[in-house]
Structure formats: structure tokens, C-alpha cells
PDB file of C-alpha atoms in Angstrom:
ATOM      1  CA  UNK A   1      54.217   2.776  38.866  1.00  0.00           C
ATOM      2  CA  UNK A   2      50.536   2.602  38.815  1.00  0.00           C
ATOM      3  CA  UNK A   3      49.333   6.280  38.149  1.00  0.00           C
ATOM      4  CA  UNK A   4      45.530   5.180  38.011  1.00  0.00           C
ATOM      5  CA  UNK A   5      45.905   4.224  41.877  1.00  0.00           C
ATOM      6  CA  UNK A   6      44.796   7.224  43.982  1.00  0.00           C
ATOM      7  CA  UNK A   7      45.057   5.629  47.315  1.00  0.00           C
ATOM      8  CA  UNK A   8      48.327   6.395  49.416  1.00  0.00           C
ATOM      9  CA  UNK A   9      49.961   3.395  51.421  1.00  0.00           C
ATOM     10  CA  UNK A  10      47.395   4.617  54.576  1.00  0.00           C
ATOM     11  CA  UNK A  11      44.707   4.626  52.462  1.00  0.00           C
ATOM     12  CA  UNK A  12      45.940   1.092  51.002  1.00  0.00           C
ATOM     13  CA  UNK A  13      45.917  -0.724  54.789  1.00  0.00           C
ATOM     14  CA  UNK A  14      42.698   0.691  55.566  1.00  0.00           C
ATOM     15  CA  UNK A  15      41.247  -0.590  52.405  1.00  0.00           C
ATOM     16  CA  UNK A  16      42.637  -4.121  53.434  1.00  0.00           C
ATOM     17  CA  UNK A  17      42.097  -4.397  56.676  1.00  0.00           C
ATOM     18  CA  UNK A  18      38.438  -2.432  56.847  1.00  0.00           C
ATOM     19  CA  UNK A  19      36.954  -2.976  53.279  1.00  0.00           C
ATOM     20  CA  UNK A  20      36.263   0.503  52.249  1.00  0.00           C
ATOM     21  CA  UNK A  21      37.412   1.814  48.669  1.00  0.00           C
ATOM     22  CA  UNK A  22      35.760   4.214  46.109  1.00  0.00           C
ATOM     23  CA  UNK A  23      34.402   1.354  43.157  1.00  0.00           C
ATOM     24  CA  UNK A  24      36.962   1.583  40.214  1.00  0.00           C
ATOM     25  CA  UNK A  25      34.623   2.373  36.952  1.00  0.00           C
ATOM     26  CA  UNK A  26      37.569   1.505  34.845  1.00  0.00           C
ATOM     27  CA  UNK A  27      35.942  -1.328  32.985  1.00  0.00           C
ATOM     28  CA  UNK A  28      39.280  -2.262  30.956  1.00  0.00           C
ATOM     29  CA  UNK A  29      39.702   0.619  28.403  1.00  0.00           C
ATOM     30  CA  UNK A  30      43.427   1.161  28.069  1.00  0.00           C
ATOM     31  CA  UNK A  31      44.416  -2.034  29.293  1.00  0.00           C
ATOM     32  CA  UNK A  32      45.594  -5.084  27.108  1.00  0.00           C
ATOM     33  CA  UNK A  33      43.729  -8.531  28.539  1.00  0.00           C
ATOM     34  CA  UNK A  34      45.669 -11.566  29.766  1.00  0.00           C
ATOM     35  CA  UNK A  35      43.850 -15.006  29.573  1.00  0.00           C
ATOM     36  CA  UNK A  36      45.103 -18.652  30.946  1.00  0.00           C
ATOM     37  CA  UNK A  37      44.328 -21.908  28.995  1.00  0.00           C
ATOM     38  CA  UNK A  38      43.230 -24.620  31.454  1.00  0.00           C
ATOM     39  CA  UNK A  39      43.877 -27.295  28.309  1.00  0.00           C
ATOM     40  CA  UNK A  40      47.040 -25.771  26.846  1.00  0.00           C
ATOM     41  CA  UNK A  41      48.738 -24.108  29.820  1.00  0.00           C
ATOM     42  CA  UNK A  42      49.451 -20.856  28.377  1.00  0.00           C
ATOM     43  CA  UNK A  43      49.197 -17.396  29.016  1.00  0.00           C
ATOM     44  CA  UNK A  44      47.572 -15.965  26.292  1.00  0.00           C
ATOM     45  CA  UNK A  45      48.505 -12.260  26.374  1.00  0.00           C
ATOM     46  CA  UNK A  46      46.780  -9.000  24.259  1.00  0.00           C
ATOM     47  CA  UNK A  47      45.479  -9.783  20.572  1.00  0.00           C
ATOM     48  CA  UNK A  48      48.614 -11.075  19.194  1.00  0.00           C
ATOM     49  CA  UNK A  49      47.694 -14.408  22.006  1.00  0.00           C
ATOM     50  CA  UNK A  50      51.822 -13.801  22.972  1.00  0.00           C
ATOM     51  CA  UNK A  51      52.366 -16.625  25.494  1.00  0.00           C
ATOM     52  CA  UNK A  52      54.298 -15.031  28.613  1.00  0.00           C
ATOM     53  CA  UNK A  53      54.534 -17.809  30.368  1.00  0.00           C
ATOM     54  CA  UNK A  54      57.639 -17.413  32.734  1.00  0.00           C
ATOM     55  CA  UNK A  55      57.325 -13.377  33.011  1.00  0.00           C
ATOM     56  CA  UNK A  56      56.932 -11.151  35.616  1.00  0.00           C
ATOM     57  CA  UNK A  57      54.326  -8.999  36.832  1.00  0.00           C
ATOM     58  CA  UNK A  58      53.391  -6.384  39.336  1.00  0.00           C
ATOM     59  CA  UNK A  59      49.778  -6.810  40.478  1.00  0.00           C
ATOM     60  CA  UNK A  60      48.322  -3.649  41.391  1.00  0.00           C
ATOM     61  CA  UNK A  61      46.557  -4.626  45.002  1.00  0.00           C
ATOM     62  CA  UNK A  62      43.377  -2.038  44.942  1.00  0.00           C
ATOM     63  CA  UNK A  63      42.642  -3.691  41.460  1.00  0.00           C
ATOM     64  CA  UNK A  64      41.584  -7.311  42.744  1.00  0.00           C
ATOM     65  CA  UNK A  65      37.972  -7.914  42.129  1.00  0.00           C
ATOM     66  CA  UNK A  66      35.121 -10.767  41.773  1.00  0.00           C
ATOM     67  CA  UNK A  67      32.363 -11.023  40.278  1.00  0.00           C
ATOM     68  CA  UNK A  68      30.645 -13.595  38.056  1.00  0.00           C
ATOM     69  CA  UNK A  69      31.159 -14.907  34.231  1.00  0.00           C
ATOM     70  CA  UNK A  70      28.530 -16.362  31.900  1.00  0.00           C
ATOM     71  CA  UNK A  71      29.480 -17.731  28.792  1.00  0.00           C
ATOM     72  CA  UNK A  72      27.076 -18.610  26.160  1.00  0.00           C
ATOM     73  CA  UNK A  73      28.226 -19.625  22.762  1.00  0.00           C
ATOM     74  CA  UNK A  74      31.879 -18.591  23.306  1.00  0.00           C
ATOM     75  CA  UNK A  75      30.563 -14.985  24.404  1.00  0.00           C
ATOM     76  CA  UNK A  76      30.767 -13.867  27.706  1.00  0.00           C
ATOM     77  CA  UNK A  77      29.304 -11.015  30.080  1.00  0.00           C
ATOM     78  CA  UNK A  78      30.904 -10.488  32.996  1.00  0.00           C
ATOM     79  CA  UNK A  79      30.162  -8.462  36.471  1.00  0.00           C
ATOM     80  CA  UNK A  80      32.699  -7.858  38.632  1.00  0.00           C
ATOM     81  CA  UNK A  81      33.143  -5.312  41.690  1.00  0.00           C
ATOM     82  CA  UNK A  82      36.275  -4.418  43.682  1.00  0.00           C
ATOM     83  CA  UNK A  83      37.256  -7.099  46.455  1.00  0.00           C
ATOM     84  CA  UNK A  84      36.164  -4.392  48.946  1.00  0.00           C
ATOM     85  CA  UNK A  85      32.811  -5.002  48.231  1.00  0.00           C
ATOM     86  CA  UNK A  86      30.131  -7.916  48.559  1.00  0.00           C
ATOM     87  CA  UNK A  87      29.885 -10.800  45.869  1.00  0.00           C
ATOM     88  CA  UNK A  88      27.260  -9.014  43.563  1.00  0.00           C
ATOM     89  CA  UNK A  89      23.676 -11.536  42.677  1.00  0.00           C
ATOM     90  CA  UNK A  90      24.874 -13.887  39.587  1.00  0.00           C
ATOM     91  CA  UNK A  91      23.202 -13.132  36.550  1.00  0.00           C
ATOM     92  CA  UNK A  92      19.884 -15.494  35.354  1.00  0.00           C
ATOM     93  CA  UNK A  93      20.717 -18.522  33.633  1.00  0.00           C
ATOM     94  CA  UNK A  94      21.257 -17.796  29.588  1.00  0.00           C
ATOM     95  CA  UNK A  95      20.166 -21.121  26.935  1.00  0.00           C
ATOM     96  CA  UNK A  96      22.656 -21.362  24.428  1.00  0.00           C
ATOM     97  CA  UNK A  97      21.692 -22.014  20.526  1.00  0.00           C
ATOM     98  CA  UNK A  98      20.746 -25.990  21.497  1.00  0.00           C
ATOM     99  CA  UNK A  99      18.560 -24.812  24.228  1.00  0.00           C
ATOM    100  CA  UNK A 100      20.885 -25.740  26.809  1.00  0.00           C
ATOM    101  CA  UNK A 101      20.905 -22.947  30.097  1.00  0.00           C
ATOM    102  CA  UNK A 102      24.125 -21.593  30.659  1.00  0.00           C
ATOM    103  CA  UNK A 103      24.653 -21.067  34.545  1.00  0.00           C
ATOM    104  CA  UNK A 104      27.506 -18.160  35.511  1.00  0.00           C
ATOM    105  CA  UNK A 105      30.270 -18.969  37.362  1.00  0.00           C
ATOM    106  CA  UNK A 106      31.841 -17.046  40.000  1.00  0.00           C
ATOM    107  CA  UNK A 107      35.683 -14.946  38.814  1.00  0.00           C
ATOM    108  CA  UNK A 108      38.414 -13.371  40.001  1.00  0.00           C
ATOM    109  CA  UNK A 109      40.361 -10.569  38.454  1.00  0.00           C
ATOM    110  CA  UNK A 110      43.167  -7.907  38.995  1.00  0.00           C
ATOM    111  CA  UNK A 111      45.363  -5.696  37.031  1.00  0.00           C
ATOM    112  CA  UNK A 112      49.134  -5.859  37.165  1.00  0.00           C
ATOM    113  CA  UNK A 113      51.875  -4.379  34.723  1.00  0.00           C
ATOM    114  CA  UNK A 114      55.140  -6.376  33.665  1.00  0.00           C
ATOM    115  CA  UNK A 115      58.039  -5.442  35.499  1.00  0.00           C
ATOM    116  CA  UNK A 116      60.501  -4.871  32.172  1.00  0.00           C
ATOM    117  CA  UNK A 117      57.641  -2.595  31.038  1.00  0.00           C
ATOM    118  CA  UNK A 118      55.384  -0.558  33.282  1.00  0.00           C
ATOM    119  CA  UNK A 119      53.415   1.407  30.755  1.00  0.00           C
ATOM    120  CA  UNK A 120      51.588  -1.498  29.622  1.00  0.00           C
ATOM    121  CA  UNK A 121      48.558  -2.196  31.844  1.00  0.00           C
ATOM    122  CA  UNK A 122      47.222  -5.758  32.245  1.00  0.00           C
ATOM    123  CA  UNK A 123      44.070  -6.727  32.993  1.00  0.00           C
ATOM    124  CA  UNK A 124      43.880 -10.549  34.198  1.00  0.00           C
ATOM    125  CA  UNK A 125      39.972 -12.307  34.731  1.00  0.00           C
ATOM    126  CA  UNK A 126      39.282 -15.799  35.056  1.00  0.00           C
ATOM    127  CA  UNK A 127      35.773 -18.354  36.263  1.00  0.00           C
ATOM    128  CA  UNK A 128      37.942 -21.431  36.377  1.00  0.00           C
ATOM    129  CA  UNK A 129      38.484 -22.932  39.950  1.00  0.00           C
ATOM    130  CA  UNK A 130      41.829 -23.438  39.308  1.00  0.00           C
ATOM    131  CA  UNK A 131      42.054 -19.320  38.046  1.00  0.00           C
ATOM    132  CA  UNK A 132      39.760 -18.155  41.092  1.00  0.00           C
ATOM    133  CA  UNK A 133      42.234 -20.174  43.848  1.00  0.00           C
ATOM    134  CA  UNK A 134      45.140 -19.386  42.624  1.00  0.00           C
ATOM    135  CA  UNK A 135      44.489 -15.165  42.541  1.00  0.00           C
ATOM    136  CA  UNK A 136      42.507 -15.617  46.289  1.00  0.00           C
ATOM    137  CA  UNK A 137      45.531 -17.145  47.493  1.00  0.00           C
ATOM    138  CA  UNK A 138      47.472 -13.765  46.022  1.00  0.00           C
ATOM    139  CA  UNK A 139      44.826 -11.816  47.557  1.00  0.00           C
ATOM    140  CA  UNK A 140      45.586 -13.596  51.057  1.00  0.00           C
ATOM    141  CA  UNK A 141      48.968 -13.230  50.746  1.00  0.00           C
ATOM    142  CA  UNK A 142      48.692  -9.282  50.821  1.00  0.00           C
ATOM    143  CA  UNK A 143      45.820  -9.666  53.479  1.00  0.00           C
ATOM    144  CA  UNK A 144      48.618 -11.773  55.785  1.00  0.00           C
ATOM    145  CA  UNK A 145      51.477  -9.004  54.844  1.00  0.00           C
ATOM    146  CA  UNK A 146      49.069  -6.281  55.788  1.00  0.00           C
ATOM    147  CA  UNK A 147      47.728  -7.176  59.427  1.00  0.00           C
ATOM    148  CA  UNK A 148      51.310  -8.231  60.209  1.00  0.00           C
ATOM    149  CA  UNK A 149      52.014  -4.062  59.974  1.00  0.00           C
ATOM    150  CA  UNK A 150      53.572  -3.500  56.697  1.00  0.00           C
ATOM    151  CA  UNK A 151      51.841  -0.477  55.179  1.00  0.00           C
ATOM    152  CA  UNK A 152      54.044   0.054  51.957  1.00  0.00           C
ATOM    153  CA  UNK A 153      55.695  -3.024  50.630  1.00  0.00           C
ATOM    154  CA  UNK A 154      51.789  -4.614  49.455  1.00  0.00           C
ATOM    155  CA  UNK A 155      52.030  -4.637  46.026  1.00  0.00           C
ATOM    156  CA  UNK A 156      53.374  -8.356  44.863  1.00  0.00           C
ATOM    157  CA  UNK A 157      55.714  -9.319  42.180  1.00  0.00           C
ATOM    158  CA  UNK A 158      54.573 -12.292  40.592  1.00  0.00           C
ATOM    159  CA  UNK A 159      56.251 -15.072  38.232  1.00  0.00           C
ATOM    160  CA  UNK A 160      53.400 -16.820  35.808  1.00  0.00           C
ATOM    161  CA  UNK A 161      53.822 -20.087  36.573  1.00  0.00           C
ATOM    162  CA  UNK A 162      51.401 -23.245  35.853  1.00  0.00           C
ATOM    163  CA  UNK A 163      50.989 -26.403  37.360  1.00  0.00           C
ATOM    164  CA  UNK A 164      48.930 -29.589  36.293  1.00  0.00           C
ATOM    165  CA  UNK A 165      46.953 -32.403  37.158  1.00  0.00           C
ATOM    166  CA  UNK A 166      45.188 -35.507  35.423  1.00  0.00           C
ATOM    167  CA  UNK A 167      41.086 -35.429  35.536  1.00  0.00           C
ATOM    168  CA  UNK A 168      39.006 -37.945  35.743  1.00  0.00           C
ATOM    169  CA  UNK A 169      38.239 -38.064  31.846  1.00  0.00           C
ATOM    170  CA  UNK A 170      42.053 -38.955  31.963  1.00  0.00           C
ATOM    171  CA  UNK A 171      43.462 -35.151  29.927  1.00  0.00           C
ATOM    172  CA  UNK A 172      45.591 -33.202  31.524  1.00  0.00           C
ATOM    173  CA  UNK A 173      44.394 -29.904  32.993  1.00  0.00           C
ATOM    174  CA  UNK A 174      46.404 -27.149  33.803  1.00  0.00           C
ATOM    175  CA  UNK A 175      46.321 -24.169  36.581  1.00  0.00           C
ATOM    176  CA  UNK A 176      47.957 -21.269  36.711  1.00  0.00           C
ATOM    177  CA  UNK A 177      50.169 -20.365  39.375  1.00  0.00           C
ATOM    178  CA  UNK A 178      50.916 -16.694  40.681  1.00  0.00           C
ATOM    179  CA  UNK A 179      54.785 -17.190  42.483  1.00  0.00           C
ATOM    180  CA  UNK A 180      55.377 -14.300  44.414  1.00  0.00           C
ATOM    181  CA  UNK A 181      59.281 -13.448  43.999  1.00  0.00           C
ATOM    182  CA  UNK A 182      59.487  -9.930  46.062  1.00  0.00           C
ATOM    183  CA  UNK A 183      57.107  -6.845  47.158  1.00  0.00           C
ATOM    184  CA  UNK A 184      57.152  -3.347  45.500  1.00  0.00           C
ATOM    185  CA  UNK A 185      55.681  -0.321  46.972  1.00  0.00           C
ATOM    186  CA  UNK A 186      53.096   2.107  45.110  1.00  0.00           C
ATOM    187  CA  UNK A 187      56.046   4.773  44.177  1.00  0.00           C
ATOM    188  CA  UNK A 188      57.925   1.473  42.121  1.00  0.00           C
ATOM    189  CA  UNK A 189      60.404   0.678  44.752  1.00  0.00           C
ATOM    190  CA  UNK A 190      61.136  -3.215  45.149  1.00  0.00           C
ATOM    191  CA  UNK A 191      62.004  -4.183  48.972  1.00  0.00           C
ATOM    192  CA  UNK A 192      64.999  -4.296  50.463  1.00  0.00           C
ATOM    193  CA  UNK A 193      66.893  -3.030  46.988  1.00  0.00           C
ATOM    194  CA  UNK A 194      67.550   0.586  45.620  1.00  0.00           C
ATOM    195  CA  UNK A 195      66.228  -0.848  42.480  1.00  0.00           C
ATOM    196  CA  UNK A 196      62.777   1.331  40.854  1.00  0.00           C
ATOM    197  CA  UNK A 197      60.837   0.552  37.994  1.00  0.00           C
ATOM    198  CA  UNK A 198      62.115   3.569  35.823  1.00  0.00           C
ATOM    199  CA  UNK A 199      59.310   6.043  33.903  1.00  0.00           C
ATOM    200  CA  UNK A 200      60.035   6.885  30.187  1.00  0.00           C
ATOM    201  CA  UNK A 201      61.590  10.173  31.258  1.00  0.00           C
ATOM    202  CA  UNK A 202      64.150   8.789  33.520  1.00  0.00           C
ATOM    203  CA  UNK A 203      64.973   6.332  31.376  1.00  0.00           C
ATOM    204  CA  UNK A 204      65.235   9.129  28.626  1.00  0.00           C
ATOM    205  CA  UNK A 205      67.104  11.339  30.607  1.00  0.00           C
ATOM    206  CA  UNK A 206      69.788   8.638  31.639  1.00  0.00           C
ATOM    207  CA  UNK A 207      70.297   8.093  27.631  1.00  0.00           C
ATOM    208  CA  UNK A 208      71.428  11.793  27.115  1.00  0.00           C
ATOM    209  CA  UNK A 209      73.934  11.805  30.193  1.00  0.00           C
ATOM    210  CA  UNK A 210      77.197  11.078  28.801  1.00  0.00           C
ATOM    211  CA  UNK A 211      79.556   9.246  30.371  1.00  0.00           C
ATOM    212  CA  UNK A 212      77.567   6.231  30.910  1.00  0.00           C
ATOM    213  CA  UNK A 213      76.521   2.565  29.656  1.00  0.00           C
ATOM    214  CA  UNK A 214      73.982   2.571  26.992  1.00  0.00           C
ATOM    215  CA  UNK A 215      70.646   1.626  28.388  1.00  0.00           C
ATOM    216  CA  UNK A 216      69.484  -0.860  27.148  1.00  0.00           C
ATOM    217  CA  UNK A 217      65.665  -0.318  25.723  1.00  0.00           C
ATOM    218  CA  UNK A 218      62.411  -1.237  27.689  1.00  0.00           C
ATOM    219  CA  UNK A 219      60.887  -3.593  25.984  1.00  0.00           C
ATOM    220  CA  UNK A 220      57.345  -2.562  24.599  1.00  0.00           C
ATOM    221  CA  UNK A 221      54.246  -4.739  24.021  1.00  0.00           C
ATOM    222  CA  UNK A 222      51.357  -4.024  21.497  1.00  0.00           C
ATOM    223  CA  UNK A 223      48.292  -3.598  24.029  1.00  0.00           C
ATOM    224  CA  UNK A 224      45.088  -5.357  22.550  1.00  0.00           C
ATOM    225  CA  UNK A 225      42.253  -2.969  21.042  1.00  0.00           C
TER     226      UNK A 225
END
């Protein structure tokens, strides 16, 4: 399911309980990015900015991260480390074009894959309060499940949803909501089901097998550059 994850089930449990793991040095190469707009309430995926509200992802648990994001004149400088490491020191404030100092904000993030397109790796990062709370709540649900004794099904299946409220200035503000709909193990097995996310080789083999119903093509999305 997640070929970049080297941890076994035992390693993952240790990671969640003892906070010991090697840092992932992959800084987004080969990934498509998912952003959430607090003004429009849209999940913008990839360079085409496809709105994927309501779609389902499988979160790669060991990739949870925290750090800082510094936005200056629409350009972002980010620093992040795995969630098992201490929050790094924030970067120094930087003045924008008008000379106004811009301060960094805490950030959260994780990698995931679409349930219907497991070959597309999605990187989600956010620095808004609502985004941080949604991500922290998701990680906390995994921690609780691990602490209860579960060692295999620790990869949450989530539906991308949203909520809104009226801010003090009278405008509607949206927050991301990650609704957990199930759990999966690292191999792609869904808890309580015989279903498993198929690899391209498995799908091709079924298509070539006679006397079976035609297999629907897997959905494909264009990854970000």
C-alpha cells in the first residue's frame, strides 16, 4: 500500500508509543499536493486544483509531521520534522515588501493515497488553526487505537469533509474535517473486510483472466510537477 514506509507493524507500534523513528528525508518528490482553502472551503488537489471534497484517502501514519510555515508575499518557507521529534525552532520573522514583519505559524502535515488510486501519493500540509486541530485529532485517534493494543490496522481511512463558522468580522470561515470511516493495515487490507487495495499488476492479471466480469479501470489523477 505504502511502499515508502519501511516500518513493520511492530515498528509502527513502537513509533507511536516510544517516539523512535528515523527521519524521512523525502521532501515531496514524486508527490501531488493537497491544499485546503479556509475562504472557499475547497480541497485543491494537484496543479489542476481539482476539488476533491468528499473523496476518501488512506493516511500513511508514519508520515505525520509538524513544523513551521512562514508566508511572505505569497511565498512560503517551511520547516517540518516527523511527529516523533520535538518541534523545531521557528524561523525568524521576515519583512514583506511593505516592510511589515511576517511571523511563522505552526504547521502540520501527513502523506496519504486516494482509496481508488493508491499509486498517487498525496502530501497535505497546513498552518491554519483549523487545519492543525484536524490533523492533531487524526493523529490522536491513531495513538488511542495503538494504546488499546492494535498493532496492524493503524492507517486511518478518511473522508474529506468541512465545517464552517462565522468569524468576528462577519465572514464565513471553513475548516477541514477528516472523518474516519475505517482502518487499514500497511499491506492494504481493510479491517473487518476481505477487500484490499489492488496493485497495477493485480488489476492487469484480473483483466486477462477469462470468465470474469470486466474490471473497471482504476481512477488516475495527474500528479503535481
